[in-house]
Each structure stands twice: as C-alpha cells, then as structure tokens.
Tab-separated table of C-alpha atoms in Angstrom:
chain	number	residue	atom	x	y	z
Q	864	UNK	CA	185.362	-19.226	88.666
Q	865	UNK	CA	182.087	-20.728	87.501
Q	866	UNK	CA	182.940	-19.726	83.942
Q	867	UNK	CA	186.310	-21.450	84.222
Q	868	UNK	CA	184.755	-24.767	85.286
Q	869	UNK	CA	181.969	-24.683	82.724
Q	870	UNK	CA	182.556	-26.795	79.593
Q	871	UNK	CA	183.780	-24.481	76.846
Q	872	UNK	CA	184.354	-25.272	73.183
Q	873	UNK	CA	187.138	-23.987	71.012
Q	874	UNK	CA	187.790	-24.775	67.358
Q	875	UNK	CA	191.491	-24.941	66.545
Q	876	UNK	CA	191.959	-24.308	62.806
Q	877	UNK	CA	195.337	-25.439	61.543
Q	878	UNK	CA	196.907	-26.896	58.420
Q	879	UNK	CA	199.403	-28.963	60.410
Q	880	UNK	CA	198.606	-32.687	60.106
Q	881	UNK	CA	201.523	-34.373	61.867
Q	882	UNK	CA	203.534	-33.963	65.006
Q	883	UNK	CA	202.604	-32.536	68.380
Q	884	UNK	CA	200.752	-29.213	68.287
Q	885	UNK	CA	201.763	-27.106	71.326
Q	886	UNK	CA	198.801	-24.693	71.033
Q	887	UNK	CA	196.353	-27.595	70.906
Q	888	UNK	CA	197.891	-29.264	73.918
Q	889	UNK	CA	197.863	-26.036	75.924
Q	890	UNK	CA	194.176	-25.452	75.261
Q	891	UNK	CA	193.349	-28.985	76.330
Q	892	UNK	CA	195.441	-28.601	79.484
Q	893	UNK	CA	193.513	-25.430	80.299
Q	894	UNK	CA	190.225	-27.375	80.300
Q	895	UNK	CA	188.920	-26.470	76.856
Q	896	UNK	CA	187.017	-28.973	74.703
Q	897	UNK	CA	189.070	-28.685	71.533
Q	898	UNK	CA	187.664	-29.411	68.063
Q	899	UNK	CA	190.218	-29.513	65.289
Q	900	UNK	CA	189.478	-28.295	61.750
Q	901	UNK	CA	191.636	-27.834	58.684
Q	902	UNK	CA	189.452	-25.631	56.472
Q	903	UNK	CA	186.383	-23.393	56.395
Q	904	UNK	CA	184.025	-26.230	55.424
Q	905	UNK	CA	184.972	-28.251	58.493
Q	906	UNK	CA	184.451	-25.222	60.734
Q	907	UNK	CA	180.999	-24.491	59.297
Q	908	UNK	CA	179.918	-28.115	59.606
Q	909	UNK	CA	180.825	-28.027	63.283
Q	910	UNK	CA	179.396	-24.651	64.351
Q	911	UNK	CA	176.212	-24.814	62.271
Q	912	UNK	CA	175.241	-28.133	63.840
Q	913	UNK	CA	174.240	-26.210	66.995
Q	914	UNK	CA	173.722	-22.549	66.056
Q	915	UNK	CA	172.779	-21.619	69.648
Q	916	UNK	CA	175.997	-23.050	71.095
Q	917	UNK	CA	178.907	-20.609	71.538
Q	918	UNK	CA	182.385	-21.444	70.229
Q	919	UNK	CA	185.756	-19.755	70.426
Q	920	UNK	CA	187.944	-20.320	67.389
Q	921	UNK	CA	191.718	-19.994	67.090
Q	922	UNK	CA	192.833	-19.614	63.478
Q	923	UNK	CA	196.517	-20.537	63.350
Q	924	UNK	CA	197.786	-18.508	60.399
Q	925	UNK	CA	201.347	-19.789	60.754
Q	926	UNK	CA	200.558	-22.998	58.872
Q	927	UNK	CA	200.575	-21.776	55.281
Q	928	UNK	CA	197.218	-20.045	54.809
Q	929	UNK	CA	197.579	-17.774	51.756
Q	930	UNK	CA	195.283	-14.905	50.728
Q	931	UNK	CA	193.001	-17.214	48.714
Q	932	UNK	CA	192.653	-19.601	51.662
Q	933	UNK	CA	191.753	-16.737	53.997
Q	934	UNK	CA	189.081	-15.553	51.544
Q	935	UNK	CA	187.327	-18.950	51.745
Q	936	UNK	CA	186.683	-18.427	55.464
Q	937	UNK	CA	184.140	-15.637	54.856
Q	938	UNK	CA	181.013	-17.575	55.922
Q	939	UNK	CA	182.734	-19.214	58.893
Q	940	UNK	CA	184.169	-15.915	60.106
Q	941	UNK	CA	180.679	-14.358	59.948
Q	942	UNK	CA	179.006	-17.078	62.057
Q	943	UNK	CA	177.248	-15.323	64.954
Q	944	UNK	CA	177.999	-18.083	67.488
Q	945	UNK	CA	181.788	-18.012	66.987
Q	946	UNK	CA	184.335	-15.667	68.539
Q	947	UNK	CA	187.509	-15.632	66.449
Q	948	UNK	CA	191.123	-15.177	67.549
Q	949	UNK	CA	193.987	-15.073	65.053
Q	950	UNK	CA	197.205	-16.867	65.903
Q	951	UNK	CA	200.110	-15.300	64.014
Q	952	UNK	CA	203.874	-15.257	63.991
Q	953	UNK	CA	206.079	-12.203	64.173
Q	954	UNK	CA	205.832	-10.077	61.028
Q	955	UNK	CA	202.574	-11.528	59.665
Q	956	UNK	CA	200.614	-8.372	60.409
Q	957	UNK	CA	202.581	-6.766	57.578
Q	958	UNK	CA	200.494	-8.839	55.155
Q	959	UNK	CA	197.367	-6.912	53.982
Q	960	UNK	CA	195.111	-10.015	53.973
Q	961	UNK	CA	196.055	-10.863	57.570
Q	962	UNK	CA	195.492	-7.272	58.714
Q	963	UNK	CA	192.033	-7.197	57.101
Q	964	UNK	CA	191.078	-10.519	58.706
Q	965	UNK	CA	192.133	-9.408	62.193
Q	966	UNK	CA	190.526	-5.984	61.829
Q	967	UNK	CA	187.175	-7.130	60.389
Q	968	UNK	CA	186.507	-10.501	62.031
Q	969	UNK	CA	188.628	-11.209	65.102
Q	970	UNK	CA	188.097	-10.170	68.704
Q	971	UNK	CA	191.840	-10.347	69.273
Q	972	UNK	CA	195.087	-11.874	68.047
Q	973	UNK	CA	198.075	-13.504	69.715
Q	974	UNK	CA	201.625	-14.076	68.600
Q	975	UNK	CA	202.303	-17.800	68.902
Q	976	UNK	CA	203.839	-19.340	70.854
Q	977	UNK	CA	202.604	-17.395	73.881
Q	978	UNK	CA	202.216	-18.026	77.649
Q	979	UNK	CA	199.315	-20.285	78.651
Q	980	UNK	CA	197.682	-17.564	80.740
Q	981	UNK	CA	197.613	-15.191	77.749
Q	982	UNK	CA	196.161	-17.850	75.455
Q	983	UNK	CA	193.473	-18.788	77.982
Q	984	UNK	CA	192.523	-15.136	78.565
Q	985	UNK	CA	192.306	-14.197	74.878
Q	986	UNK	CA	190.415	-17.323	73.801
Q	987	UNK	CA	188.169	-17.053	76.875
Q	988	UNK	CA	187.289	-13.477	75.950
Q	989	UNK	CA	186.318	-14.533	72.416
Q	990	UNK	CA	184.174	-17.373	73.810
Q	991	UNK	CA	182.450	-14.956	76.194
Q	992	UNK	CA	181.593	-12.586	73.353
Q	993	UNK	CA	180.200	-15.487	71.315
Q	994	UNK	CA	178.085	-16.552	74.305
Q	995	UNK	CA	176.671	-13.035	74.631
Q	996	UNK	CA	175.849	-13.035	70.904
Q	997	UNK	CA	173.995	-16.357	71.254
Q	998	UNK	CA	171.987	-15.106	74.236
Q	999	UNK	CA	171.093	-11.919	72.366
Q	1000	UNK	CA	169.995	-13.932	69.335
Q	1001	UNK	CA	167.767	-16.097	71.542
Q	1002	UNK	CA	166.134	-13.033	73.103
Q	1003	UNK	CA	165.614	-11.469	69.702
Q	1004	UNK	CA	164.125	-14.728	68.443
Q	1005	UNK	CA	161.675	-14.917	71.331
Q	1006	UNK	CA	160.652	-11.285	70.819
Q	1007	UNK	CA	160.430	-11.604	67.042
Q	1008	UNK	CA	157.928	-14.463	67.302
Q	1009	UNK	CA	155.542	-12.223	69.224
Q	1010	UNK	CA	152.093	-13.676	68.543
Q	1011	UNK	CA	153.416	-16.344	66.137
Q	1012	UNK	CA	153.675	-20.031	67.022
Q	1013	UNK	CA	156.858	-21.714	65.827
Q	1014	UNK	CA	160.261	-22.983	66.885
Q	1015	UNK	CA	161.674	-24.229	63.570
Q	1016	UNK	CA	164.923	-22.781	62.172
Q	1017	UNK	CA	162.951	-21.091	59.379
Q	1018	UNK	CA	160.721	-19.317	61.896
Q	1019	UNK	CA	163.684	-18.349	64.076
Q	1020	UNK	CA	165.279	-16.757	61.028
Q	1021	UNK	CA	162.042	-14.916	60.301
Q	1022	UNK	CA	161.876	-13.731	63.925
Q	1023	UNK	CA	165.387	-12.276	63.806
Q	1024	UNK	CA	164.591	-10.533	60.527
Q	1025	UNK	CA	161.337	-9.128	61.936
Q	1026	UNK	CA	163.165	-7.735	64.955
Q	1027	UNK	CA	165.775	-6.029	62.769
Q	1028	UNK	CA	163.135	-4.635	60.395
Q	1029	UNK	CA	161.109	-3.262	63.321
Q	1030	UNK	CA	163.997	-0.980	64.262
Q	1031	UNK	CA	163.818	0.894	60.951
Q	1032	UNK	CA	161.224	2.938	59.075
Q	1033	UNK	CA	161.896	1.340	55.678
Q	1034	UNK	CA	158.994	-0.232	53.742
Q	1035	UNK	CA	158.764	-4.010	54.224
Q	1036	UNK	CA	157.568	-6.575	51.687
Q	1037	UNK	CA	156.470	-10.012	52.946
Q	1038	UNK	CA	156.467	-12.838	50.402
Q	1039	UNK	CA	154.788	-16.152	51.088
Q	1040	UNK	CA	152.168	-18.640	50.021
Q	1041	UNK	CA	148.493	-18.245	50.873
Q	1042	UNK	CA	147.709	-19.099	54.479
Q	1043	UNK	CA	151.241	-18.828	55.871
Q	1044	UNK	CA	150.405	-15.956	58.238
Q	1045	UNK	CA	151.739	-12.880	56.465
Q	1046	UNK	CA	149.362	-10.551	58.326
Q	1047	UNK	CA	150.483	-12.015	61.668
Q	1048	UNK	CA	154.064	-11.208	60.702
Q	1049	UNK	CA	153.048	-7.656	59.788
Q	1050	UNK	CA	151.262	-7.223	63.130
Q	1051	UNK	CA	154.303	-8.536	64.996
Q	1052	UNK	CA	156.487	-6.081	63.091
Q	1053	UNK	CA	154.170	-3.218	64.081
Q	1054	UNK	CA	154.077	-4.217	67.785
Q	1055	UNK	CA	157.880	-4.242	67.978
Q	1056	UNK	CA	158.316	-0.904	66.219
Q	1057	UNK	CA	158.246	2.606	67.687
Q	1058	UNK	CA	154.769	2.953	66.123
Q	1059	UNK	CA	153.313	0.218	68.359
Q	1060	UNK	CA	150.914	2.598	70.165
Q	1061	UNK	CA	149.586	4.029	66.897
Q	1062	UNK	CA	147.047	2.420	64.523
Q	1063	UNK	CA	147.685	-0.752	62.525
Q	1064	UNK	CA	145.393	-0.583	59.496
Q	1065	UNK	CA	145.093	-3.506	57.074
Q	1066	UNK	CA	143.471	-3.599	53.656
Q	1067	UNK	CA	143.142	-6.598	51.348
Q	1068	UNK	CA	143.712	-5.219	47.870
Q	1069	UNK	CA	142.310	-8.367	46.285
Q	1070	UNK	CA	139.008	-8.322	48.193
Q	1071	UNK	CA	137.858	-4.817	47.178
Q	1072	UNK	CA	136.319	-4.139	43.743
Q	1073	UNK	CA	138.655	-2.199	41.466
Q	1074	UNK	CA	136.137	0.619	41.208
Q	1075	UNK	CA	136.273	1.177	44.980
Q	1076	UNK	CA	139.954	0.642	45.772
Q	1077	UNK	CA	140.866	4.309	45.154
Q	1078	UNK	CA	138.250	5.608	47.598
Q	1079	UNK	CA	139.185	2.934	50.171
Q	1080	UNK	CA	142.854	3.910	50.062
Q	1081	UNK	CA	142.607	7.689	49.741
Q	1082	UNK	CA	139.083	8.515	50.952
Q	1083	UNK	CA	136.754	11.067	49.356
Q	1084	UNK	CA	135.140	14.464	49.899
Q	1085	UNK	CA	131.451	15.140	50.242
Q	1086	UNK	CA	129.824	15.245	46.816
Q	1087	UNK	CA	132.750	13.542	45.073
Q	1088	UNK	CA	130.267	11.149	43.448
Q	1089	UNK	CA	126.651	10.129	43.774
Q	1090	UNK	CA	126.023	8.851	47.294
Q	1091	UNK	CA	129.022	10.631	48.841
Q	1092	UNK	CA	126.968	12.430	51.485
Q	1093	UNK	CA	129.918	13.202	53.757
Q	1094	UNK	CA	133.693	13.137	53.832
Q	1095	UNK	CA	135.253	9.711	54.375
Q	1096	UNK	CA	138.829	9.094	55.455
Q	1097	UNK	CA	140.798	6.525	53.497
Q	1098	UNK	CA	142.856	3.690	54.981
Q	1099	UNK	CA	146.095	5.618	54.443
Q	1100	UNK	CA	144.836	8.599	56.433
Q	1101	UNK	CA	143.395	6.331	59.147
Q	1102	UNK	CA	146.878	4.808	59.640
Q	1103	UNK	CA	148.519	8.213	60.261
Q	1104	UNK	CA	151.416	7.745	62.699
Q	1105	UNK	CA	151.162	3.968	62.501
Q	1106	UNK	CA	151.454	1.133	59.987
Q	1107	UNK	CA	149.459	0.468	56.808
Q	1108	UNK	CA	149.396	-3.182	55.756
Q	1109	UNK	CA	148.624	-3.689	52.060
Q	1110	UNK	CA	147.734	-7.372	51.783
Q	1111	UNK	CA	147.677	-9.023	48.337
Q	1112	UNK	CA	149.361	-5.991	46.791
Q	1113	UNK	CA	149.810	-8.025	43.619
Q	1114	UNK	CA	146.059	-7.664	42.921
Q	1115	UNK	CA	146.157	-3.860	42.968
Q	1116	UNK	CA	144.948	-2.474	39.582
Q	1117	UNK	CA	147.407	-0.488	37.478
Q	1118	UNK	CA	145.659	2.881	37.943
Q	1119	UNK	CA	145.763	2.475	41.722
Q	1120	UNK	CA	149.421	1.448	41.500
Q	1121	UNK	CA	150.214	4.823	39.934
Q	1122	UNK	CA	148.376	6.692	42.712
Q	1123	UNK	CA	150.095	4.658	45.431
Q	1124	UNK	CA	153.504	5.274	43.858
Q	1125	UNK	CA	152.852	9.021	43.791
Q	1126	UNK	CA	151.946	8.940	47.487
Q	1127	UNK	CA	155.090	6.979	48.382
Q	1128	UNK	CA	157.231	9.474	46.491
Q	1129	UNK	CA	155.596	12.666	47.833
Q	1130	UNK	CA	154.255	11.610	51.228
Q	1131	UNK	CA	150.926	13.263	50.448
Q	1132	UNK	CA	147.743	12.616	48.446
Q	1133	UNK	CA	144.417	14.173	47.538
Q	1134	UNK	CA	141.081	12.696	48.527
Q	1135	UNK	CA	138.737	11.892	45.654
Q	1136	UNK	CA	136.875	15.073	44.787
Q	1137	UNK	CA	139.321	17.197	46.768
Q	1138	UNK	CA	142.104	19.621	45.826
Q	1139	UNK	CA	144.049	19.953	49.067
Q	1140	UNK	CA	147.143	17.822	49.665
Q	1141	UNK	CA	146.890	15.647	52.760
Q	1142	UNK	CA	150.222	14.774	54.339
Q	1143	UNK	CA	150.456	11.632	56.459
Q	1144	UNK	CA	153.212	9.830	58.326
Q	1145	UNK	CA	152.727	6.120	57.786
Q	1146	UNK	CA	154.899	3.061	57.409
Q	1147	UNK	CA	154.007	0.740	54.534
Q	1148	UNK	CA	154.114	-3.040	54.905
Q	1149	UNK	CA	152.917	-5.032	51.899
Q	1150	UNK	CA	152.467	-8.717	51.141
Q	1151	UNK	CA	151.337	-11.047	48.387
Q	1152	UNK	CA	151.400	-14.696	47.362
Q	1153	UNK	CA	152.007	-13.686	43.725
Q	1154	UNK	CA	155.418	-13.700	42.066
Q	1155	UNK	CA	155.802	-9.959	41.568
Q	1156	UNK	CA	158.975	-10.344	39.498
Q	1157	UNK	CA	156.961	-12.406	36.984
Q	1158	UNK	CA	154.107	-9.878	37.153
Q	1159	UNK	CA	156.572	-7.104	36.284
Q	1160	UNK	CA	157.843	-9.050	33.273
Q	1161	UNK	CA	154.263	-9.607	32.121
Q	1162	UNK	CA	153.369	-5.929	32.553
Q	1163	UNK	CA	150.871	-6.503	35.390
Q	1164	UNK	CA	152.846	-4.691	38.087
Q	1165	UNK	CA	154.945	-1.560	38.011
Q	1166	UNK	CA	158.659	-2.107	38.547
Q	1167	UNK	CA	159.111	1.349	40.145
Q	1168	UNK	CA	156.358	0.619	42.689
Q	1169	UNK	CA	157.879	-2.770	43.474
Q	1170	UNK	CA	161.243	-1.216	44.260
Q	1171	UNK	CA	159.563	1.369	46.499
Q	1172	UNK	CA	157.704	-1.315	48.443
Q	1173	UNK	CA	160.423	-3.969	48.594
Q	1174	UNK	CA	163.173	-2.166	50.479
Q	1175	UNK	CA	163.278	-4.913	53.122
Q	1176	UNK	CA	162.080	-8.346	52.009
Q	1177	UNK	CA	160.843	-11.054	54.385
Q	1178	UNK	CA	159.976	-14.614	53.339
Q	1179	UNK	CA	157.223	-16.430	55.215
Q	1180	UNK	CA	158.109	-20.161	55.129
Q	1181	UNK	CA	155.431	-22.645	53.982
Q	1182	UNK	CA	154.094	-25.023	56.627
Q	1183	UNK	CA	155.573	-28.119	54.950
Q	1184	UNK	CA	159.084	-26.761	55.658
Q	1185	UNK	CA	158.491	-26.065	59.350
Q	1186	UNK	CA	158.850	-29.592	60.790
Q	1187	UNK	CA	157.838	-29.812	64.454
Q	1188	UNK	CA	155.892	-26.544	64.143
Q	1189	UNK	CA	153.107	-28.621	62.552
Q	1190	UNK	CA	152.570	-30.405	65.887
Q	1191	UNK	CA	152.669	-27.130	67.829
Q	1192	UNK	CA	150.098	-25.509	65.545
Q	1193	UNK	CA	147.835	-28.576	65.594
Q	1194	UNK	CA	147.922	-28.685	69.403
Q	1195	UNK	CA	147.175	-24.954	69.527
Q	1196	UNK	CA	144.186	-25.332	67.172
Q	1197	UNK	CA	142.871	-28.273	69.197
Q	1198	UNK	CA	143.063	-26.254	72.409
Q	1199	UNK	CA	141.414	-23.282	70.709
Q	1200	UNK	CA	138.405	-25.186	69.317
Q	1201	UNK	CA	138.071	-28.152	71.685
Q	1202	UNK	CA	134.909	-26.662	73.224
Q	1203	UNK	CA	133.093	-27.016	69.874
Q	1204	UNK	CA	133.149	-30.833	70.044
Q	1205	UNK	CA	130.689	-33.187	71.711
Q	1206	UNK	CA	133.297	-34.920	73.879
Q	1207	UNK	CA	136.554	-34.206	75.614
Q	1208	UNK	CA	139.452	-34.897	73.247
Q	1209	UNK	CA	142.800	-35.965	74.654
Q	1210	UNK	CA	144.892	-35.195	71.588
Q	1211	UNK	CA	146.002	-36.757	68.296
Q	1212	UNK	CA	146.486	-40.446	67.558
Q	1213	UNK	CA	149.831	-41.676	66.132
Q	1214	UNK	CA	148.277	-42.111	62.684
Q	1215	UNK	CA	147.020	-38.514	62.794
Q	1216	UNK	CA	150.490	-37.215	63.712
Q	1217	UNK	CA	151.965	-39.227	60.856
Q	1218	UNK	CA	149.401	-37.863	58.391
Q	1219	UNK	CA	149.985	-34.293	59.540
Q	1220	UNK	CA	153.660	-34.586	58.590
Q	1221	UNK	CA	153.070	-36.417	55.292
Q	1222	UNK	CA	150.491	-33.992	53.925
Q	1223	UNK	CA	151.994	-31.154	51.782
Q	1224	UNK	CA	149.625	-28.462	53.176
Q	1225	UNK	CA	148.906	-26.379	50.059
Q	1226	UNK	CA	146.714	-24.120	52.233
Q	1227	UNK	CA	149.399	-23.895	54.929
Q	1228	UNK	CA	148.480	-22.831	58.487
Q	1229	UNK	CA	144.971	-21.742	57.545
Q	1230	UNK	CA	144.210	-25.193	56.137
Q	1231	UNK	CA	145.712	-26.937	59.168
Q	1232	UNK	CA	143.530	-24.963	61.566
Q	1233	UNK	CA	140.416	-25.648	59.484
Q	1234	UNK	CA	141.113	-29.392	59.338
Q	1235	UNK	CA	141.681	-29.594	63.093
Q	1236	UNK	CA	138.492	-27.636	63.740
Q	1237	UNK	CA	136.586	-30.020	61.469
Q	1238	UNK	CA	138.120	-33.010	63.247
Q	1239	UNK	CA	137.066	-31.670	66.663
Q	1240	UNK	CA	133.449	-31.812	65.506
Q	1241	UNK	CA	133.634	-35.110	63.608
Q	1242	UNK	CA	135.797	-37.169	65.999
Q	1243	UNK	CA	134.040	-40.153	67.599
Q	1244	UNK	CA	136.809	-41.255	69.934
Q	1245	UNK	CA	138.979	-39.634	72.554
Q	1246	UNK	CA	141.793	-39.121	70.061
Q	1247	UNK	CA	141.657	-37.363	66.685
Q	1248	UNK	CA	142.541	-39.831	63.910
Q	1249	UNK	CA	143.823	-39.336	60.375
Q	1250	UNK	CA	140.309	-40.109	59.118
Q	1251	UNK	CA	138.871	-37.299	61.279
Q	1252	UNK	CA	141.329	-34.935	59.587
Q	1253	UNK	CA	140.386	-36.235	56.146
Q	1254	UNK	CA	143.938	-37.509	55.654
Q	1255	UNK	CA	143.422	-41.270	56.094
Q	1256	UNK	CA	144.727	-41.993	52.578
Q	1257	UNK	CA	148.188	-40.837	53.675
Q	1258	UNK	CA	148.531	-43.578	56.295
Q	1259	UNK	CA	146.553	-46.384	54.658
Q	1260	UNK	CA	149.582	-47.919	52.993
Q	1261	UNK	CA	152.814	-48.763	54.752
Q	1262	UNK	CA	155.826	-46.743	53.612
Q	1263	UNK	CA	158.169	-48.552	51.214
Q	1264	UNK	CA	160.975	-50.587	52.735
Q	1265	UNK	CA	164.619	-50.255	51.725
Q	1266	UNK	CA	164.237	-53.479	49.717
Q	1267	UNK	CA	161.230	-52.043	47.851
Q	1268	UNK	CA	163.164	-48.899	46.956
Q	1269	UNK	CA	166.204	-50.927	45.856
Q	1270	UNK	CA	164.090	-53.227	43.661
Q	1271	UNK	CA	162.302	-50.302	42.020
Q	1272	UNK	CA	165.605	-48.582	41.253
Q	1273	UNK	CA	167.114	-51.791	39.810
Q	1274	UNK	CA	164.084	-52.398	37.590
Q	1275	UNK	CA	164.158	-48.817	36.332
Q	1276	UNK	CA	167.890	-49.046	35.539
Q	1277	UNK	CA	167.399	-52.312	33.622
Q	1278	UNK	CA	164.481	-50.944	31.597
Q	1279	UNK	CA	166.374	-47.767	30.724
Q	1280	UNK	CA	169.513	-49.670	29.668
Q	1281	UNK	CA	167.461	-52.002	27.455
Q	1282	UNK	CA	165.784	-49.066	25.772
Q	1283	UNK	CA	169.088	-47.260	25.146
Q	1284	UNK	CA	170.580	-50.408	23.578
Q	1285	UNK	CA	167.424	-51.305	21.572
Q	1286	UNK	CA	167.061	-54.607	23.402
Q	1287	UNK	CA	170.536	-55.938	22.514
Q	1288	UNK	CA	171.508	-58.172	25.435
Q	1289	UNK	CA	175.282	-58.097	24.899
Q	1290	UNK	CA	175.403	-54.294	24.747
Q	1291	UNK	CA	173.031	-53.938	27.695
Q	1292	UNK	CA	175.060	-56.324	29.868
Q	1293	UNK	CA	178.291	-54.544	28.909
Q	1294	UNK	CA	176.827	-51.126	29.793
Q	1295	UNK	CA	175.606	-52.382	33.165
Q	1296	UNK	CA	178.904	-54.138	33.938
Q	1297	UNK	CA	177.329	-57.593	34.406
Q	1298	UNK	CA	177.395	-60.887	32.515
Q	1299	UNK	CA	174.677	-61.956	30.078
Q	1300	UNK	CA	173.702	-64.748	32.451
Q	1301	UNK	CA	173.185	-62.264	35.288
Q	1302	UNK	CA	171.266	-59.934	32.962
Q	1303	UNK	CA	168.866	-62.722	31.938
Q	1304	UNK	CA	168.260	-63.648	35.554
Q	1305	UNK	CA	167.520	-60.035	36.500
Q	1306	UNK	CA	165.171	-59.609	33.522
Q	1307	UNK	CA	163.223	-62.694	34.542
Q	1308	UNK	CA	163.164	-61.603	38.197
Q	1309	UNK	CA	161.766	-58.167	37.449
Q	1310	UNK	CA	159.391	-59.288	34.681
Q	1311	UNK	CA	161.055	-57.342	31.904
Q	1312	UNK	CA	161.171	-60.167	29.289
Q	1313	UNK	CA	159.365	-63.332	28.311
Q	1314	UNK	CA	160.367	-66.527	30.099
Q	1315	UNK	CA	162.943	-68.307	27.921
Q	1316	UNK	CA	166.022	-70.370	28.515
Q	1317	UNK	CA	168.953	-68.216	29.601
Q	1318	UNK	CA	172.376	-68.810	28.030
Q	1319	UNK	CA	174.745	-71.020	29.933
Q	1320	UNK	CA	177.811	-69.407	31.447
Q	1321	UNK	CA	180.468	-68.897	28.812
Q	1322	UNK	CA	178.022	-69.364	25.898
Q	1323	UNK	CA	179.145	-67.098	23.085
Q	1324	UNK	CA	176.553	-67.455	20.322
Q	1325	UNK	CA	173.776	-64.903	19.991
Q	1326	UNK	CA	170.407	-65.650	21.540
Q	1327	UNK	CA	167.163	-64.833	19.684
Q	1328	UNK	CA	165.380	-61.937	21.323
Q	1329	UNK	CA	161.754	-62.198	22.397
Q	1330	UNK	CA	159.125	-60.707	20.118
Q	1331	UNK	CA	157.862	-58.401	22.850
Q	1332	UNK	CA	159.855	-56.887	25.709
Q	1333	UNK	CA	158.126	-55.036	28.495
Q	1334	UNK	CA	159.865	-51.999	29.944
Q	1335	UNK	CA	158.963	-49.606	32.695
Q	1336	UNK	CA	157.809	-47.059	30.116
Q	1337	UNK	CA	155.520	-49.410	28.172
Q	1338	UNK	CA	155.807	-52.227	25.577
Q	1339	UNK	CA	158.609	-52.204	22.997
Q	1340	UNK	CA	158.319	-54.239	19.771
Q	1341	UNK	CA	161.591	-55.913	18.731
Q	1342	UNK	CA	162.607	-57.937	15.696
Q	1343	UNK	CA	163.130	-61.600	16.447
C-alpha cells in the first residue's frame, strides 16, 4: 500500500499529438505522474536529468513507429533507471523489430487497450525493477569509492566501473593525468576483489633506474652479479596471489617490456642468474599519464604489451572536471593537516572557494592537497584566503559582465568584417546587415577608426577612408 501512495513517474512515449489519449488518462487516474515524450531524445533528456530517480516507461508502438524509429531508442532503452513496457496492438508481435525490442529491452508488454488494473500492475512492476536497479547502482557506487573522496558524476562512473572490474581477473589499465589518484583507484580495486586478503604490491616504473628495473620486477639469484650476496625476490613474486600495480608503465624500457610480455603470456619467469621457471598467480593493474597510443606510433611502447595490459580500461577524471569534489577534497586536506598550523582554522573564505574552482589544477588532487597544507601554515586569520593558497590572482579582478562580453564580441565582429572587406565601408555594412550610418557610429564607439564626420542618412556618395584603421588584430594601412 505504501508503494501505491508513493509518487511514481512514468514516461508515456507516443507519436499521437491530438485528441484524448486513453492510456495517458488511465495512468493519471491511477495516481502516476505522467511525463509525455514523442521520441528517444525527449526520453533521454528527461531520465538523464536525475539518473538516480526510477522511471517506468510505456512505449506505445501503435502510433506509427517503424523499424528505423525503434532503432533510435537504443540509448534510452538501455538507461539503467528506466523500466520499459511495450504497448502494442494485436498482431504487432509478428514484426521482427517489435519482437526484438520486447525480448531485449522490456520487462513486459501489454495489448492496448487493456483493463486499468492490468496496466497499473505491468507498469508498476517495471517501475519497481527500475527502483531496484537504482538502489543497486547507489550501493555499487558507495562501495566503488572505497577510500576515494568524491561525489561527482565522473567519480560515480569510475566507482561503478571499479566495482565491475573487481569481479573479474582481467588486467586493468588506468589512464589519467599526474596526481589524479590512480594508485588509490588500484588499491580500491584490489580491496573489492577476491584477492583482497593477499598482497598489493606497487612499483613505480619511472622511479627506478633502467639498469635495475629487471631485478626489481623479477628478482635475482645469489651470485647473479657483483654484490648479489643472496637471493632476492622480485615485485612480481612478492605479489603472488594478490595484485601487482605497475605505475607509470609508459616509462618501462623496451627490454623490460619484452620480459614483462613474456611473463604475461606464460605466467612464469626466471630470476636473473637463475634457470628455473617460477610460476606465480598475480593480477596486473597498470597506470600511466602518458598517451600510450602515441607512444606505440612513435615506437616507444610495444603494441602487443599494450593489448595485454589494457583488457579493461579505466579513466581517472582530472580534478577540474569534478565540480563540488574540489570542496570536499579541500575540506578533507584541511582536516588532515590543521594541526600543523599555529592557530585554529575555521575553514575557507569565499574568495578561497572561488579561487579553488577557477584554478585549472594541472597537478590535480596532489597539487590541491599541497596548496591547502601550505595555506594551513601560512594563514594569518581564522579563514584560509585565496592569497594563502597562492591563488589571489584568480579573484583579484571581477568577472566580466554580460555587457562586457557583448561589447567584446561586437568589436571582434566589426574588426573581422573590416579586414575581410579591406576597409570598404559599403561592403562591410552590407555584410553585417546594417546601414553605413550605424557602421560609422559603431566604429567610433569601439575605437576602430579615426574620428571623422559620419555620412548623413541617405547619403550616397563615397566617403574617403582614414589613412590608418585600427583593428583587433593590429594596425591596417589603407589607401586614402
């Protein structure tokens, strides 16, 4: 009964534009909040506005949807927060396109018109399934962000992908800029996998000299080289049963790439100076800020190794695309390092918040944390300011008004039109769709020509052009 009284949304998709729609009226009488849509674009616009909100959707196929029209609904039919029901007329299931749609995308179908109780039950079932899908997605999102701070859509997408990837044993490749938290994502992936109780071993391939990377990865036997007084296990062997995280894999030298590829293909390796094959069970997660596709084209990275590593690809979003997450991360950093300051800090000033969102963050989360930590030490007041963060230049000037933007665009359009028409006033005015009198007034207003008497309205004879005309791109010399 509680479900019946709760506000429920249904999207009624129909091509009918006039007259009374019995199905629509019945749904409204049954207490549904009905949203009407005529095509796939309208449906997507509605359901994507609130991706965590469940919708039932009744697709009325009686109103002239052909096979091409049905094909355009692919993205809308795949939306996780929508439960679809097909409304058909007798005989339509004989059409292959309709059968495929019902079989692959719909929870049920009804032959319209049908009794109100049947319509309410079928649409209610689809809404209930959509609600369960939304709740599952929220739980997966919360679990996927294990150890990672973020609530933005980009991070929610990453969380869902992490949760799915954790359920498999396939190699995972994490792409992202420096400082975005790729190792945190790899650790979260490990904690959610069946290998969570086994070792997580990380190695930065760019921080180890090329001459030592082989021994770090594969280990060595006693006497393998001068100074090798005893056997040493490599990182791969240390991660047996667990996860090996290869950070900055793009910096791995070519000879080590060949050895790593051989291990991935065979599941075994030989320690340096040894002859016995060592078999290990390890999952590989790799990451880099480099463009590996470009590195392959330039011959700096092996294509066969890339395809072995990049079975599942995750993208770590840059901080500038994470919106409100910037505030969450700044507050977290302040709480983490507040004890390092000389006074109790109450938070961030409005100018600091504004600067945090205007700055492009080339160093991403790592840079944000470092700036906040610096501000904790340098702050002289109770609130951290933009100056404490070293970002005072971003809030010194007021943002441009709508009038400023409009004036700049008008001036740029005038200058460009003058340049295209070599300073000829008649041609410029004609291109811009204004009179010569208006053109002269605009040129004087925006400082694009010398001050001279403008032609009177209706004047037809040619006016001498100024010797020098200033444009947005520089100074243009014209013949008088």
